[in-house]
Short mmCIF file of C-alpha atoms in Angstrom, two decimals:
data_model
loop_
_atom_site.label_atom_id
_atom_site.label_comp_id
_atom_site.label_asym_id
_atom_site.label_seq_id
_atom_site.Cartn_x
_atom_site.Cartn_y
_atom_site.Cartn_z
CA MET A 3 13.78 15.94 14.06
CA THR A 4 14.95 14.18 17.06
CA ALA A 5 12.23 12.10 18.66
CA ASN A 6 11.79 10.18 21.97
CA ARG A 7 12.90 6.69 21.82
CA LYS A 8 9.96 4.20 21.99
CA PRO A 9 10.10 0.58 22.88
CA ARG A 10 9.12 -1.57 19.88
CA SER A 11 8.82 -5.30 19.27
CA LEU A 12 11.36 -7.12 17.35
CA PRO A 13 10.40 -9.21 14.15
CA ASN A 14 11.27 -12.49 15.79
CA GLU A 15 8.75 -11.56 18.56
CA GLN A 16 5.88 -11.74 15.97
CA LYS A 17 3.94 -14.93 16.06
CA LEU A 18 1.31 -16.48 13.98
CA ARG A 19 -1.81 -16.58 16.18
CA LEU A 20 -4.32 -19.08 15.11
CA TRP A 21 -7.14 -20.78 17.07
CA GLY A 22 -7.06 -24.54 17.32
CA VAL A 23 -8.97 -26.44 14.64
CA GLY A 24 -11.54 -27.69 17.09
CA TRP A 25 -12.19 -24.25 18.40
CA ALA A 26 -12.41 -22.92 14.88
CA LEU A 27 -14.76 -25.52 13.75
CA THR A 28 -17.02 -25.31 16.78
CA LEU A 29 -17.37 -21.49 16.47
CA THR A 30 -18.03 -21.89 12.68
CA PHE A 31 -20.75 -24.40 13.27
CA ALA A 32 -22.26 -22.44 16.03
CA ALA A 33 -22.33 -19.30 13.78
CA ALA A 34 -24.00 -21.44 10.98
CA VAL A 35 -26.60 -22.85 13.27
CA LEU A 36 -27.49 -19.36 14.62
CA ALA A 37 -27.74 -17.95 11.19
CA ALA A 38 -29.89 -20.82 9.97
CA GLY A 39 -32.19 -20.54 13.15
CA GLY A 40 -32.23 -16.71 12.67
CA THR A 41 -33.29 -17.27 9.10
CA LEU A 42 -36.05 -19.81 9.81
CA TYR A 43 -37.54 -17.60 12.66
CA GLY A 44 -37.42 -14.66 10.44
CA LEU A 45 -39.45 -16.62 7.79
CA VAL A 46 -41.90 -17.85 10.32
CA VAL A 47 -42.51 -14.43 11.54
CA LEU A 48 -42.81 -12.91 8.09
CA LEU A 49 -45.27 -15.68 6.90
CA ASP A 50 -47.35 -15.29 10.07
CA PHE A 51 -47.06 -19.03 10.66
CA GLN A 52 -49.26 -19.95 13.69
CA LYS A 53 -48.98 -23.65 14.38
CA ILE A 54 -47.90 -26.97 12.86
CA ASP A 55 -50.28 -29.43 11.67
CA THR A 56 -49.41 -32.56 13.64
CA THR A 57 -52.06 -34.80 11.83
CA ALA A 58 -50.40 -34.83 8.47
CA LYS A 59 -48.74 -38.16 7.30
CA LEU A 60 -45.16 -38.49 5.96
CA ASP A 61 -45.61 -39.07 2.23
CA ALA A 62 -42.85 -40.08 -0.24
CA LYS A 63 -42.24 -36.46 -1.61
CA THR A 64 -41.84 -34.99 1.97
CA LEU A 65 -39.41 -38.03 2.64
CA PHE A 66 -37.45 -37.24 -0.35
CA ASP A 67 -37.36 -33.46 0.51
CA LEU A 68 -35.96 -34.34 4.05
CA VAL A 69 -33.28 -36.62 2.43
CA LYS A 70 -32.28 -33.78 0.10
CA LEU A 71 -32.26 -31.38 3.23
CA SER A 72 -30.06 -33.88 5.13
CA PHE A 73 -27.56 -34.00 2.12
CA GLY A 74 -27.65 -30.34 1.92
CA VAL A 75 -26.76 -30.07 5.63
CA VAL A 76 -23.80 -32.54 5.25
CA ALA A 77 -22.63 -30.63 2.20
CA GLY A 78 -22.80 -27.42 3.99
CA ALA A 79 -20.85 -28.69 6.96
CA GLY A 80 -18.13 -30.12 4.59
CA ALA A 81 -17.94 -26.63 3.02
CA LEU A 82 -17.54 -24.95 6.43
CA VAL A 83 -14.64 -27.40 7.31
CA ALA A 84 -12.99 -26.66 3.87
CA LEU A 85 -13.37 -22.85 4.40
CA VAL A 86 -11.86 -23.22 7.89
CA VAL A 87 -8.87 -25.33 6.59
CA ALA A 88 -8.43 -22.85 3.60
CA TYR A 89 -8.27 -20.06 5.90
CA ARG A 90 -5.62 -21.62 8.20
CA ARG A 91 -3.50 -22.65 5.11
CA GLN A 92 -3.57 -18.95 3.96
CA ARG A 93 -2.48 -17.67 7.23
CA VAL A 94 0.39 -20.09 7.38
CA ASP A 95 1.35 -19.18 3.88
CA GLU A 96 1.28 -15.44 4.72
CA ALA A 97 3.35 -16.06 7.83
CA GLY A 98 5.81 -18.12 5.71
CA ALA A 99 6.05 -15.34 3.13
CA HIS A 100 6.67 -12.66 5.85
CA ARG A 101 9.54 -14.99 7.28
CA GLU A 102 11.05 -15.22 3.83
CA ALA A 103 10.83 -11.47 3.14
CA THR A 104 12.41 -10.75 6.61
CA ARG A 105 15.18 -13.25 5.81
CA LEU A 106 16.04 -11.54 2.54
CA HIS A 107 15.78 -8.18 4.15
CA THR A 108 18.33 -9.19 6.78
CA GLU A 109 20.72 -10.40 4.11
CA ARG A 110 20.53 -7.23 2.24
CA PHE A 111 20.87 -5.22 5.46
CA SER A 112 24.07 -7.02 6.32
CA GLN A 113 25.53 -6.28 2.91
CA ALA A 114 24.60 -2.63 3.02
CA VAL A 115 26.03 -2.23 6.58
CA ASP A 116 29.28 -3.79 5.48
CA LYS A 117 29.48 -1.11 2.75
CA LEU A 118 29.22 1.59 5.33
CA GLY A 119 32.51 0.36 6.82
CA SER A 120 34.37 0.42 3.59
CA ASP A 121 37.49 2.64 3.14
CA SER A 122 36.14 3.80 -0.20
CA PRO A 123 33.64 6.82 -0.06
CA ALA A 124 31.96 5.49 -3.13
CA VAL A 125 31.23 2.19 -1.66
CA ARG A 126 29.83 3.94 1.51
CA LEU A 127 27.53 6.07 -0.73
CA GLY A 128 26.27 2.73 -2.05
CA GLY A 129 25.61 1.39 1.31
CA VAL A 130 23.80 4.50 2.32
CA HIS A 131 21.39 4.34 -0.65
CA ALA A 132 20.95 0.56 -0.14
CA LEU A 133 19.92 1.13 3.46
CA ALA A 134 17.44 3.96 2.53
CA GLY A 135 16.04 1.63 -0.16
CA LEU A 136 15.76 -1.19 2.51
CA ALA A 137 13.86 1.25 4.78
CA ASP A 138 11.36 2.01 2.08
CA ASP A 139 10.82 -1.77 1.28
CA ALA A 140 10.90 -3.09 4.81
CA PRO A 141 8.29 -5.79 5.52
CA ASP A 142 7.50 -4.13 8.85
CA ASP A 143 8.07 -0.87 10.79
CA SER A 144 10.54 -2.45 13.07
CA LEU A 145 12.95 -3.51 10.25
CA ARG A 146 12.44 -0.04 8.67
CA GLN A 147 13.40 1.55 12.09
CA THR A 148 16.56 -0.56 12.29
CA CYS A 149 17.67 0.73 8.92
CA ILE A 150 17.03 4.42 10.00
CA ASP A 151 18.83 3.88 13.35
CA VAL A 152 22.01 2.78 11.50
CA LEU A 153 21.98 5.85 9.20
CA CYS A 154 21.45 8.18 12.22
CA ALA A 155 24.22 6.39 14.18
CA TYR A 156 26.66 6.85 11.14
CA LEU A 157 26.06 10.53 11.38
CA GLN A 158 26.89 10.46 15.11
CA LEU A 159 30.26 8.79 14.57
CA PRO A 160 33.27 10.99 15.18
CA PHE A 161 35.04 12.05 11.99
CA THR A 162 38.44 13.72 11.18
CA PRO A 163 38.10 17.45 10.75
CA ASP A 164 39.06 19.22 7.50
CA PRO A 165 42.90 19.63 7.36
CA GLY A 166 42.66 22.66 5.22
CA THR A 167 43.61 23.55 1.69
CA ASP A 168 47.33 23.33 2.33
CA PRO A 169 48.99 21.58 -0.77
CA ALA A 170 50.79 19.31 1.68
CA ASP A 171 47.35 18.11 3.07
CA GLN A 172 45.69 18.10 -0.38
CA GLU A 173 45.04 14.32 -0.27
CA GLU A 174 43.64 14.32 3.24
CA HIS A 175 41.43 17.40 2.22
CA HIS A 176 40.08 15.44 -0.69
CA ARG A 177 39.35 12.42 1.51
CA TYR A 178 37.58 14.67 4.01
CA LEU A 179 35.36 16.15 1.20
CA ALA A 180 34.60 12.67 -0.02
CA PHE A 181 33.38 11.35 3.34
CA ARG A 182 31.58 14.64 3.94
CA LYS A 183 29.60 13.84 0.87
CA VAL A 184 28.49 10.59 2.43
CA ARG A 185 27.21 12.41 5.58
CA HIS A 186 25.40 15.10 3.51
CA THR A 187 23.76 12.43 1.39
CA ILE A 188 22.37 10.78 4.58
CA LEU A 189 21.00 14.07 5.77
CA ARG A 190 19.52 14.75 2.29
CA LEU A 191 17.82 11.34 2.18
CA ILE A 192 16.38 11.69 5.78
CA GLY A 193 15.18 15.15 4.79
CA ASP A 194 13.52 13.93 1.55
CA HIS A 195 11.83 10.92 3.17
CA TYR A 196 10.64 12.91 6.33
CA ARG A 197 8.95 15.62 4.20
CA ARG A 198 6.72 13.06 2.62
CA PRO A 199 3.20 12.94 3.95
CA LYS A 200 2.61 10.41 6.69
CA GLY A 201 1.26 7.16 5.36
CA THR A 202 2.59 7.45 1.91
CA HIS A 203 5.27 5.36 0.29
CA ARG A 204 8.72 6.27 1.34
CA SER A 205 7.54 8.41 4.16
CA TRP A 206 9.62 8.21 7.35
CA GLN A 207 7.27 10.32 9.42
CA GLY A 208 6.48 8.56 12.60
CA CYS A 209 9.80 6.95 12.92
CA ASP A 210 12.49 7.73 15.41
CA LEU A 211 15.18 10.12 14.16
CA ASP A 212 17.93 10.32 16.55
CA LEU A 213 20.24 13.18 15.38
CA THR A 214 21.68 14.11 18.80
CA GLY A 215 25.00 15.80 18.42
CA VAL A 216 25.05 15.51 14.63
CA ALA A 217 27.13 18.16 12.76
CA SER A 218 27.31 18.44 8.97
#
């Protein structure tokens, strides 16, 4: 399951890309004008309108209709402005939510990594499961890959070999078995996640799994 390492962007390189308000409003108005012009032209063609009667006088009803049309245009322009502002606010809120999720992920990541350095095998097992859970819940692929990298790096660390079953080495033998359980748990979790279909929840297919030199 060893894969070639690929360059990937870090979370802090992700930036919120929004056009300026002026550009956004200009493009929105232009799209609205084009849509209105296209609709008017389509109606003229469908109704087979030939020419405009220039001899007609402007009566009160026509003037009132023009005033209503003007107010409608102003109201539509205001609605477009509100739509653009709401869109920008939503994007900013989404970016803020992503930053908050990244911050919480980083805090939990630090705690899980600290557990991997514990002298207690049980605490290390908790750190392993915590990192696997963080990889599943990561807000982006880069943070998921970081969790997987740490688990793979743990398997690549040197470890004290089994001293044997001699009664004099019983304590060291039990300690070796306990830490081997941690390593086997990582391998099991990697296998379980990697066998899941790509694109499904908790699937690690497509991620880099560097298991070079790993021995169980």
